[in-house]
Coordinates of C-alpha atoms and ligand atoms in Angstrom, one line a residue:
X10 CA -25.1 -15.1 -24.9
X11 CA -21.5 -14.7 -25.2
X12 CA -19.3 -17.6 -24.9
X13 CA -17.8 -17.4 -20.9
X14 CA -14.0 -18.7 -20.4
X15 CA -14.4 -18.6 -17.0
X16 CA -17.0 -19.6 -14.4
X17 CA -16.8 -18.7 -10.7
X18 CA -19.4 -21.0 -8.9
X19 CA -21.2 -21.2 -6.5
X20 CA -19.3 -18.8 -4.3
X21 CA -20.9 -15.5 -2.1
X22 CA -20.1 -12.2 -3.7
X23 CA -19.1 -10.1 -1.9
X24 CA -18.9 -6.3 -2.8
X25 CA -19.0 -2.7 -0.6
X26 CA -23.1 -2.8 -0.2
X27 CA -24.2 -6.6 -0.9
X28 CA -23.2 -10.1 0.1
X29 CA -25.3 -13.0 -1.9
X30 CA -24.7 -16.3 -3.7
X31 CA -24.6 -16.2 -7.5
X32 CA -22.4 -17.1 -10.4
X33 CA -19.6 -14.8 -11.8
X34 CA -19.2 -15.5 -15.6
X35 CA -16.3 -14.3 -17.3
X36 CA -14.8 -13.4 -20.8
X37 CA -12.2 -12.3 -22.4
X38 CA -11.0 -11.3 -18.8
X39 CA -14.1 -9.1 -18.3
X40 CA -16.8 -9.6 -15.7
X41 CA -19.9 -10.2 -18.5
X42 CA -23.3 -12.0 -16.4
X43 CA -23.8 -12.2 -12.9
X44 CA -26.9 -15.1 -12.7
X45 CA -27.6 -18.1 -10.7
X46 CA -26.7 -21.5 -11.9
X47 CA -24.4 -20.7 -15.3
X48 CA -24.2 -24.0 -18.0
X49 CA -20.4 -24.7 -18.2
X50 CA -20.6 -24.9 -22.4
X51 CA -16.9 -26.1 -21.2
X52 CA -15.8 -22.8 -19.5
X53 CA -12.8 -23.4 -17.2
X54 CA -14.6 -23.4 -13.9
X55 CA -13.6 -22.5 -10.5
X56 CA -15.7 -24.1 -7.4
X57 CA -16.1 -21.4 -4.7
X58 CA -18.9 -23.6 -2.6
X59 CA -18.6 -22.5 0.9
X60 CA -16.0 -19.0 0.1
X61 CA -16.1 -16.0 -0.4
X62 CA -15.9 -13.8 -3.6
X63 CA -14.1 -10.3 -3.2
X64 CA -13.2 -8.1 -5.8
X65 CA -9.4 -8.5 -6.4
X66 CA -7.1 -6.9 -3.4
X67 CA -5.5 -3.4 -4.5
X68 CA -2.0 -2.6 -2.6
X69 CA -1.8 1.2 -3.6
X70 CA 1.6 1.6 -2.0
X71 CA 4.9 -0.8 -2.5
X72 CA 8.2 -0.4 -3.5
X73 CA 9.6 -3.4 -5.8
X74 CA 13.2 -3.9 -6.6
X75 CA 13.7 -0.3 -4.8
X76 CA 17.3 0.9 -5.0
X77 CA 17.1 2.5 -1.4
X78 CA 20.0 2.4 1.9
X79 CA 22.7 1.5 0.0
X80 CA 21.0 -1.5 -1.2
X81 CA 17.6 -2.7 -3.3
X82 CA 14.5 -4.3 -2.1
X83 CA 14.8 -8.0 -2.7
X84 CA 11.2 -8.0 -4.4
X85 CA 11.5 -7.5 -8.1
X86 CA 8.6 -6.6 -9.9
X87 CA 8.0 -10.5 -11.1
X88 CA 8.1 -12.1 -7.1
X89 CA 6.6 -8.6 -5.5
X90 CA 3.6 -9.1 -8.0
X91 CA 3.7 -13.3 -8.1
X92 CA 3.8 -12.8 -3.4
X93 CA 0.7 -10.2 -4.1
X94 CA -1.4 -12.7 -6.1
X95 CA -0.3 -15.8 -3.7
X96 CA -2.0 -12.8 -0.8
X97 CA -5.3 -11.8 -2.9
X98 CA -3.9 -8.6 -4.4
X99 CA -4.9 -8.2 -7.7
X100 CA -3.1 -5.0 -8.4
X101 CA -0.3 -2.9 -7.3
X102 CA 0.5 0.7 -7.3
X103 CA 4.2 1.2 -7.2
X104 CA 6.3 4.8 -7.4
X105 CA 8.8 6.1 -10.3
X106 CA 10.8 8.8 -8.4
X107 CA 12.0 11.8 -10.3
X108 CA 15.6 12.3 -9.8
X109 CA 17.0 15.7 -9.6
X110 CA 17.4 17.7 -12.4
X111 CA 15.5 15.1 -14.7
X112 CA 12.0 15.0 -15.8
X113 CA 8.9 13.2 -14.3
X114 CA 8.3 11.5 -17.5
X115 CA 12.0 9.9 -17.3
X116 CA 11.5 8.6 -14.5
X117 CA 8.1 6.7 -15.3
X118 CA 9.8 6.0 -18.5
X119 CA 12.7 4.0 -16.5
X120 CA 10.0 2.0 -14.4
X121 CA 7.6 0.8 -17.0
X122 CA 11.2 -1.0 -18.7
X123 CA 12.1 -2.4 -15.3
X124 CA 8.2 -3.5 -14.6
X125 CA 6.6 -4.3 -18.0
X126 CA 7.6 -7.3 -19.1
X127 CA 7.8 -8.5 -15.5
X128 CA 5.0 -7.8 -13.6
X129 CA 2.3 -10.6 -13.4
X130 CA -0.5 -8.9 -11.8
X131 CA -1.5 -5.1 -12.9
X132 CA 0.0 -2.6 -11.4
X133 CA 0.1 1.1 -12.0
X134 CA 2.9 3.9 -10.9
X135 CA 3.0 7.3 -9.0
X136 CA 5.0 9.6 -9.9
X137 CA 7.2 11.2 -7.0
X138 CA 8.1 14.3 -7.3
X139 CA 11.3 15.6 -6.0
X140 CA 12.1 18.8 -7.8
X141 CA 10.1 21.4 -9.0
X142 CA 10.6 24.1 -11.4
X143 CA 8.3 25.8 -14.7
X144 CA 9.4 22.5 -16.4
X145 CA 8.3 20.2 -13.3
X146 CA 5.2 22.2 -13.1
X147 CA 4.0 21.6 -17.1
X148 CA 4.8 17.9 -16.6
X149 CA 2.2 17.8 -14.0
X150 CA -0.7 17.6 -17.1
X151 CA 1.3 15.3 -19.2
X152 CA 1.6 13.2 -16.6
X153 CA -1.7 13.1 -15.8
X154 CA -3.2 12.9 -19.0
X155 CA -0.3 9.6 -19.3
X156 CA -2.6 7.8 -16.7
X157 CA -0.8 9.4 -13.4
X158 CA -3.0 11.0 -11.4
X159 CA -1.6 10.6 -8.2
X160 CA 1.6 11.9 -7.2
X161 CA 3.9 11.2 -4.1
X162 CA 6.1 13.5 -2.1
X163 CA 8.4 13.0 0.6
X164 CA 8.6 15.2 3.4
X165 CA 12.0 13.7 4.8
X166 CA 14.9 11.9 3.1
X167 CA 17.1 14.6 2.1
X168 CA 20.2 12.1 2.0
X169 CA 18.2 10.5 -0.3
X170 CA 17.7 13.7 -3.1
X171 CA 14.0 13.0 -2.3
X172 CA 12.7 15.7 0.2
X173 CA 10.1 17.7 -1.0
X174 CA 10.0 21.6 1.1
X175 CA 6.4 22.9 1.7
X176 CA 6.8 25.2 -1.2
X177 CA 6.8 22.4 -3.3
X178 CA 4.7 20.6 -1.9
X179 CA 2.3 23.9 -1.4
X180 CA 2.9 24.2 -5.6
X181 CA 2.0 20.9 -6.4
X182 CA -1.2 20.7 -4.2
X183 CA -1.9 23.7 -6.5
X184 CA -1.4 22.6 -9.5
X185 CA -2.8 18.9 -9.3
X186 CA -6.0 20.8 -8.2
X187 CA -6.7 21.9 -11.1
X188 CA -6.1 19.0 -13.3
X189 CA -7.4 16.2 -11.0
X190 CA -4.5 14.9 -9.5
X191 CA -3.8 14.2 -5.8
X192 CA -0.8 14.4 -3.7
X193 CA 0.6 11.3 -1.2
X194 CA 2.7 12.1 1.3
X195 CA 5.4 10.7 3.5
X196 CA 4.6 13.1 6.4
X197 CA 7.4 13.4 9.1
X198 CA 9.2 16.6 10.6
X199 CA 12.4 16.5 8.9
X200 CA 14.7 18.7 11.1
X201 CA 13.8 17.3 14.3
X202 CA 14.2 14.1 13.1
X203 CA 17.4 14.4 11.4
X204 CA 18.0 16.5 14.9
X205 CA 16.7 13.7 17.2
X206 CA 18.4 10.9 14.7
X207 CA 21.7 12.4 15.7
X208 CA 21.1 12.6 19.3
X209 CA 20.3 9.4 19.9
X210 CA 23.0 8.1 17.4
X211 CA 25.5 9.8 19.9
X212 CA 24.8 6.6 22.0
X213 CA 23.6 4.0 19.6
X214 CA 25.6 1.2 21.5
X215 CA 23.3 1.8 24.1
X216 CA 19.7 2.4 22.3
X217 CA 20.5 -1.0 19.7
X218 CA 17.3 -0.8 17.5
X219 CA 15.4 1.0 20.1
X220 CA 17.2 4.0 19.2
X221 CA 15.2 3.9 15.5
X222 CA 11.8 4.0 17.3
X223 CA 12.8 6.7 20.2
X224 CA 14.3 9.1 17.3
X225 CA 10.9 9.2 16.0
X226 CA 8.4 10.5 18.4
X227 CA 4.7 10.5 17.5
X228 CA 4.6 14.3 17.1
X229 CA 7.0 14.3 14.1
X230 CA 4.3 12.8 12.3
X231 CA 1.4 14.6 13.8
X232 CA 3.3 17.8 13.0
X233 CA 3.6 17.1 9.5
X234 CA 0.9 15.8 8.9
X235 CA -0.9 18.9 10.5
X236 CA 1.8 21.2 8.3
X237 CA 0.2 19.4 4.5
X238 CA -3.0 19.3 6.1
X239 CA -2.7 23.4 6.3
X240 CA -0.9 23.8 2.4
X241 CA -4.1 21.3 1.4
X242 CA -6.3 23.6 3.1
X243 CA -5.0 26.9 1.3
X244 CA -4.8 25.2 -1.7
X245 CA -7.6 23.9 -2.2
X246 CA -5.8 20.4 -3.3
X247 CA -6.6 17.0 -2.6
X248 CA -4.2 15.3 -0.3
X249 CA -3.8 11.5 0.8
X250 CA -1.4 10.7 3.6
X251 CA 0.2 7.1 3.1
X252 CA 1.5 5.0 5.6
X253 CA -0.2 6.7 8.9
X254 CA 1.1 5.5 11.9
X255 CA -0.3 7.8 14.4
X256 CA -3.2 8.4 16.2
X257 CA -2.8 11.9 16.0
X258 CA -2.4 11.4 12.3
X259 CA -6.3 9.9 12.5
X260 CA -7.0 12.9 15.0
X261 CA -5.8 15.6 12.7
X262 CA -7.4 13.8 9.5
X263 CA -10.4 13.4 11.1
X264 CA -10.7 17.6 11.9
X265 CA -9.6 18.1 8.9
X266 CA -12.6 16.3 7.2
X267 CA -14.6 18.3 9.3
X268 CA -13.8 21.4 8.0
X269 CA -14.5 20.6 4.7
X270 CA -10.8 19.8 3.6
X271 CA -9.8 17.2 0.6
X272 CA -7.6 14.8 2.9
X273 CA -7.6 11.1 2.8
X274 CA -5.3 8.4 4.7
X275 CA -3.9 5.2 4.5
X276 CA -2.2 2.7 7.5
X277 CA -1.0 -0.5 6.7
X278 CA -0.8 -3.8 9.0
X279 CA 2.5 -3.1 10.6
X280 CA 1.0 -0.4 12.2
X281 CA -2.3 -1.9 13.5
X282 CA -1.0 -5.1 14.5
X283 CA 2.6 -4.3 16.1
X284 CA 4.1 -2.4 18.2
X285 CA 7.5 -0.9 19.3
X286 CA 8.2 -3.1 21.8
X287 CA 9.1 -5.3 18.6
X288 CA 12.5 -3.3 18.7
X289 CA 13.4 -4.4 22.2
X290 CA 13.5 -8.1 20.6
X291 CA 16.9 -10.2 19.4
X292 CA 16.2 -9.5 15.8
X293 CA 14.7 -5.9 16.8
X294 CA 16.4 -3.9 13.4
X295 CA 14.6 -6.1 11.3
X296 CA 11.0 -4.2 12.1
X297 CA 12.5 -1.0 10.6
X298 CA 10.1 0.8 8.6
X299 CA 9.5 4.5 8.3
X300 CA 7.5 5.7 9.9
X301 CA 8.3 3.8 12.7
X302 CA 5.5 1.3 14.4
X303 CA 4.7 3.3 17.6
X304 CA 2.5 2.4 20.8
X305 CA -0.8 0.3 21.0
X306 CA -3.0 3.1 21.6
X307 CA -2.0 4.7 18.3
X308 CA -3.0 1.1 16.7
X309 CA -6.2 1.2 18.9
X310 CA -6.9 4.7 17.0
X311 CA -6.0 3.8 13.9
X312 CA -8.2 0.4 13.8
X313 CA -11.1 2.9 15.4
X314 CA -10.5 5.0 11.8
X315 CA -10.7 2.2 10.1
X316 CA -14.2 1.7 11.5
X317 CA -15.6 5.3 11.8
X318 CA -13.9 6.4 8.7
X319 CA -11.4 8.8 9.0
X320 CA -8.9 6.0 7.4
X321 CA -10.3 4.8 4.2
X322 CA -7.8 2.4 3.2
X323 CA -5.0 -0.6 3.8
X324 CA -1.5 -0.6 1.9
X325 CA 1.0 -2.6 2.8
X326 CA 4.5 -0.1 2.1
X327 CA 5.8 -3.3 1.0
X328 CA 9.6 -2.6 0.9
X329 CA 11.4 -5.7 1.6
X330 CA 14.9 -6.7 2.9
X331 CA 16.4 -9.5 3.8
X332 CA 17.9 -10.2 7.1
X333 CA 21.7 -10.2 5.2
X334 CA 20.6 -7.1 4.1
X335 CA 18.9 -6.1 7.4
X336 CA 22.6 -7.0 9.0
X337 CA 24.1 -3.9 7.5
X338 CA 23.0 -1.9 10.0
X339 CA 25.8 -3.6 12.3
X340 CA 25.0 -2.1 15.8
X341 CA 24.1 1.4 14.3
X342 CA 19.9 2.0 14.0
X343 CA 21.1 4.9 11.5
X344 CA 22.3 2.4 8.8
X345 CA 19.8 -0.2 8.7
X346 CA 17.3 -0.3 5.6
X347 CA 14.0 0.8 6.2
X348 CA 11.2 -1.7 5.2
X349 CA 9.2 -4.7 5.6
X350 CA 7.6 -7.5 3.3
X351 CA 3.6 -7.2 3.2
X352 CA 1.4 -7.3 0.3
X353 CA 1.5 -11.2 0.8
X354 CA -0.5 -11.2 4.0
X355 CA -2.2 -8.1 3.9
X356 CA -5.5 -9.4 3.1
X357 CA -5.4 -12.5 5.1
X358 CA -4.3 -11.0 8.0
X359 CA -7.1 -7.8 7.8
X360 CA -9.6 -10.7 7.5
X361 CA -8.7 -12.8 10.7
X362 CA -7.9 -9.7 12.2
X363 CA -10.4 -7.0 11.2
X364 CA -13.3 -9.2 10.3
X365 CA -12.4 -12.4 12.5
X366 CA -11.8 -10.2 16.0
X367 CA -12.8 -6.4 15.5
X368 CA -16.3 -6.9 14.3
X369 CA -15.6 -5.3 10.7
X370 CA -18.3 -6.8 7.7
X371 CA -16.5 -8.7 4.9
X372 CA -18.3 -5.7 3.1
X373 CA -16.0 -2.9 5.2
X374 CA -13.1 -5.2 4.5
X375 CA -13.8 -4.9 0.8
X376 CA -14.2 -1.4 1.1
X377 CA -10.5 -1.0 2.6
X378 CA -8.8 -2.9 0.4
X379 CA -10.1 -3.1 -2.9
X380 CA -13.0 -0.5 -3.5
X381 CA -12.0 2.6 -1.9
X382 CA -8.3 2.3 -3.3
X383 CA -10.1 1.9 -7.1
X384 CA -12.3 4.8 -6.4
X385 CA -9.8 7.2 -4.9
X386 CA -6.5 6.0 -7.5
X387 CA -8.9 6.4 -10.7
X388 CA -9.7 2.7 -11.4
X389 CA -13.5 1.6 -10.8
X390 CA -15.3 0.3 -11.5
X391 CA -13.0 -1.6 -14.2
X392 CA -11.0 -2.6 -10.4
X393 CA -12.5 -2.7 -7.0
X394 CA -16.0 -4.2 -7.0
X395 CA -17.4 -7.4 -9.0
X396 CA -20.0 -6.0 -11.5
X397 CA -20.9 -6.6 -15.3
X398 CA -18.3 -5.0 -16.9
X399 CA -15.7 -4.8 -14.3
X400 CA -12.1 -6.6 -15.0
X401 CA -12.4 -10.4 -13.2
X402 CA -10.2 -9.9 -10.8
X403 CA -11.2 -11.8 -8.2
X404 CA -10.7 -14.0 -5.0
X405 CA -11.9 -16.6 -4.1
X406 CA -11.4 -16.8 -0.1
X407 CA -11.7 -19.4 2.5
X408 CA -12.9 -18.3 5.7
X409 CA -11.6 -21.3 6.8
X410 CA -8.5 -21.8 6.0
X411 CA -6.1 -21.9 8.9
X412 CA -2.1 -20.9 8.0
X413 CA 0.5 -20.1 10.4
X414 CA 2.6 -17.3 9.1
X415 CA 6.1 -18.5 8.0
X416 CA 8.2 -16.6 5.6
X417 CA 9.5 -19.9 4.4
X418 CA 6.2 -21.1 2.5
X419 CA 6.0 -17.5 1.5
X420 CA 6.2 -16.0 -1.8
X421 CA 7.7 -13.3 -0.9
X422 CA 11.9 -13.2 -1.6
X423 CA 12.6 -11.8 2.4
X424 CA 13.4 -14.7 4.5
X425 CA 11.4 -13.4 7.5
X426 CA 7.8 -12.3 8.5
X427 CA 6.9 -9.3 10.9
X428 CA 3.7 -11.7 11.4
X429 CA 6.4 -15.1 11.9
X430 CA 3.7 -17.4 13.5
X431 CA 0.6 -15.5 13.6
X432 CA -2.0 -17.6 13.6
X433 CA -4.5 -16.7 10.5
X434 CA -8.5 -17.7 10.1
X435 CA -9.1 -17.6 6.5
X436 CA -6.7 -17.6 3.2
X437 CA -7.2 -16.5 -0.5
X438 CA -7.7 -19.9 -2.2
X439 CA -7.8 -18.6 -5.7
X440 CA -7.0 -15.4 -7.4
X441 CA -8.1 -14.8 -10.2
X442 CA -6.3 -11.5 -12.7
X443 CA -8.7 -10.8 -15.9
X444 CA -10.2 -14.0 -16.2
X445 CA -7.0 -16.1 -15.0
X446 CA -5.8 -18.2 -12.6
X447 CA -2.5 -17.0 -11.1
X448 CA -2.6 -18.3 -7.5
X449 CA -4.2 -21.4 -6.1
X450 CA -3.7 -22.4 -2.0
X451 CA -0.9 -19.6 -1.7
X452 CA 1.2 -20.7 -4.7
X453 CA 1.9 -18.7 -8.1
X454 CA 0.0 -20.6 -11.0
X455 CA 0.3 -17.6 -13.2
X456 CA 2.6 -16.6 -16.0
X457 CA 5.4 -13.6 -16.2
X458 CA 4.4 -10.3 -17.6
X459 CA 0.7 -11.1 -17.4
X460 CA -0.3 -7.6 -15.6
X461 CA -0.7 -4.9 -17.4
X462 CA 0.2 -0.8 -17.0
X463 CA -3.4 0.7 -16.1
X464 CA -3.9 4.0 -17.4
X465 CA -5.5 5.5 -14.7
X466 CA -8.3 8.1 -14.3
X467 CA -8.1 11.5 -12.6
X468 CA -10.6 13.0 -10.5
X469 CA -10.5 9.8 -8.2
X470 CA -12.7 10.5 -5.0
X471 CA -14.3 8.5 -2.6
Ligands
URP522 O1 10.4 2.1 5.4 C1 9.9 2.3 4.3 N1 8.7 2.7 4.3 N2 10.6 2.3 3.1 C2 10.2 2.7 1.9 C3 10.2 4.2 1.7 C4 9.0 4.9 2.3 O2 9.2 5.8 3.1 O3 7.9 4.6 2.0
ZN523 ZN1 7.3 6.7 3.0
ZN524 ZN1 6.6 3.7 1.0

């Protein structure tokens, strides 16, 4: 038998299809015997009597040291990756966005020197795609072939140099079709909201933070995400809308599985567990996100997609600010920086939330945030389930733990919490990233530039 350096005891597994009690034994940060009562021969062991075992948390969507409104997110890719394995998040998918004129491969280039010797979970990139020409459209394999087979487009930000028009995004659904790629996008209506952004600017003494949420009706989501959901549909590609906020977004995903077409969505806590009223508060501008949090009944829908379906997995769009960043905005909802902190909480909170009130399995909760992102982002089984053979990333969770959300005892670099105070039933206790210890009881045991760049397979379905 093969030496283990690592023993999980006595904890329940738990994967997408099977909770039971057995040993995890571990070496040379693989997964190598699953097995009932394993001899410590001196392997480092780790006591999970009474927890839970899940496969690693995977946050397929954040944004760390982001240069974005005038500013860059206060995360780097050392605290944003030390706050995700403090949370249960074992790896992170972050973005390299093309810039203008430049090649894709540039741009991932750039992000591997800022994240490499950083980054102390894995993490992988997506490469966003702002311009596209015969040079943009030959990158596409290289890319892919790099380990990038997933791709990210915006449908607003023009200000930016980000947008992406439907013929590119039409193009790119065609060509990542062919090679096994898939398209994310950031679906809003640009020109009504850049037309409904100056309206209510007009009066923005008046509107205060409210004025970010009423600029951005439901329908300027539903409408895009109807308009990719069509260019997907005649294109035959495969298309994954992040960050959903709508339940029209779930409606018009859920027909569009229906008929047969390759479309798959995220949401992310913010929008399941707030709502715009949040913007009516003192510190209102700091819940900025895009797309903005919107009314219960689209978090009603969007926690019913969860269950039925139609939404197959949590992110967390961590993009965080502080509040002296937050302050820019001065008055003026046009100005402040769009983003929030997450990948810290978003496991905890899904648990007390999802599996502690809403009646979802531990086993769905896997699903959302650890399995189905490894199937569909090209990593299992090496990520997303516990098996023989699989990468030990794991976590070890207490479903008893009780923490009050506090940004202070945080990870996390922003100096506030959209969850402030909630009260949470159950906490990561140790996470474990190929065979190591790098978080105990919330706190960062790990060591810098630990994670790893994963090379990432194309063809990821569900
Ligand atoms: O508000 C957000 N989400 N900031 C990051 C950029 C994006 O749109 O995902
Ligand atoms: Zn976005
Ligand atoms: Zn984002």
């Amino acid at each position: 038998m093969v030496e283990l350096d690592l023993i999980v005891k006595n904890g329940k597994i738990v994967t997408v299809s099977d909770t039971y009690s057995a040993d995890i034994g571990v070496s040379k940060g693989k997964i190598v015997t699953i097995a009932q009562s394993l001899p410590d021969n001196g392997a480092e062991v780790v006591d999970a009597k009474g927890k839970y075992v899940f496969p690693g948390g995977i946050d397929v969507h954040v944004h760390l040291q982001l240069p974005f409104s005038g500013t860059i997110s206060a995360d780097d890719f050392e605290n944003g990756t030390k706050a995700a394995a403090c949370g249960g998040v074992t790896t992170v998918i972050d973005f390299a966005i093309q810039t203008k004129g430049s090649s894709i491969m540039e741009a991932i280039e750039a992000r591997r020197a800022e994240a490499d010797p950083k980054v102390c979970v894995d993490y992988g990139l997506h490469a966003a795609i702002t311009d596209w020409n015969d040079k943009t459209q030959a990158e596409i394999k290289k890319v892919i072939d790099y380990g990038i087979p997933t791709f990210k487009m915006f449908m607003i930000y023009k200000n930016e140099g980000w947008m992406a028009d439907d013929g590119m995004l039409f193009n790119a659904l065609e060509e990542t079709s062919k090679l096994g790629g898939h398209i994310g996008v950031h679906a809003e209506s640009v020109d009504v909201l850049d037309m409904l952004i100056e309206r209510y600017a007009r009066e923005k003494e008046k509107w205060g933070a409210y004025g970010h949420t009423l600029s951005r009706p439901c329908y300027t989501e539903e409408e895009a995400v109807i308009r990719a959901i069509k260019w997907a549909e005649a294109t035959g590609g495969q298309l994954y809308i992040v960050h959903m906020s709508t339940g029209e977004g779930a409606d018009a995903v859920h027909q569009a599985k229906q008929k047969g077409i390759r479309v798959f969505a995220e949401t992310c806590p913010q929008y399941l567990l707030l709502d715009d009223e949040v913007f009516k508060g003192e510190n209102g501008h700091l819940y900025a996100t895009c797309p903005q949090i919107k009314k219960p009944h689209d978090s009603e829908r969007l926690w019913q997609g969860l269950m039925n379906g139609d939404v197959q997995i949590i992110a967390t769009d961590t993009c965080t600010f502080t509040t002296e960043q937050k302050a820019a905005w001065n008055g003026d909802f046009t100005k402040i920086p769009f983003g929030m902190p997450g990948v810290e909480t978003m496991v905890p909170l899904m648990f007390t939330e999802g599996v502690g009130k809403r009646g979802f399995t531990v086993n769905q909760l896997v699903a959302l945030v650890s399995t189905n992102p490894a199937k569909l982002f090209g990593m299992y089984p090496e990520k997303g389930t516990i098996a023989i053979g699989s990468d030990a990333d794991l976590v070890v969770f207490d479903p008893e733990k009780k923490v009050i959300i506090s940004a202070k005892n945080l990870q996390t670099n922003c100096d506030w919490s959209p969850f402030e105070g909630w009260k949470l039933v159950g906490y990561p206790a140790v996470t474990i990233s190929r065979g190591k210890v790098v978080a105990e009881d919330g706190k960062f045991v790990g060591e810098v530039g630990h994670g790893r760049f994963l090379k990432r397979k194309a063809f990821g379905k569900l």
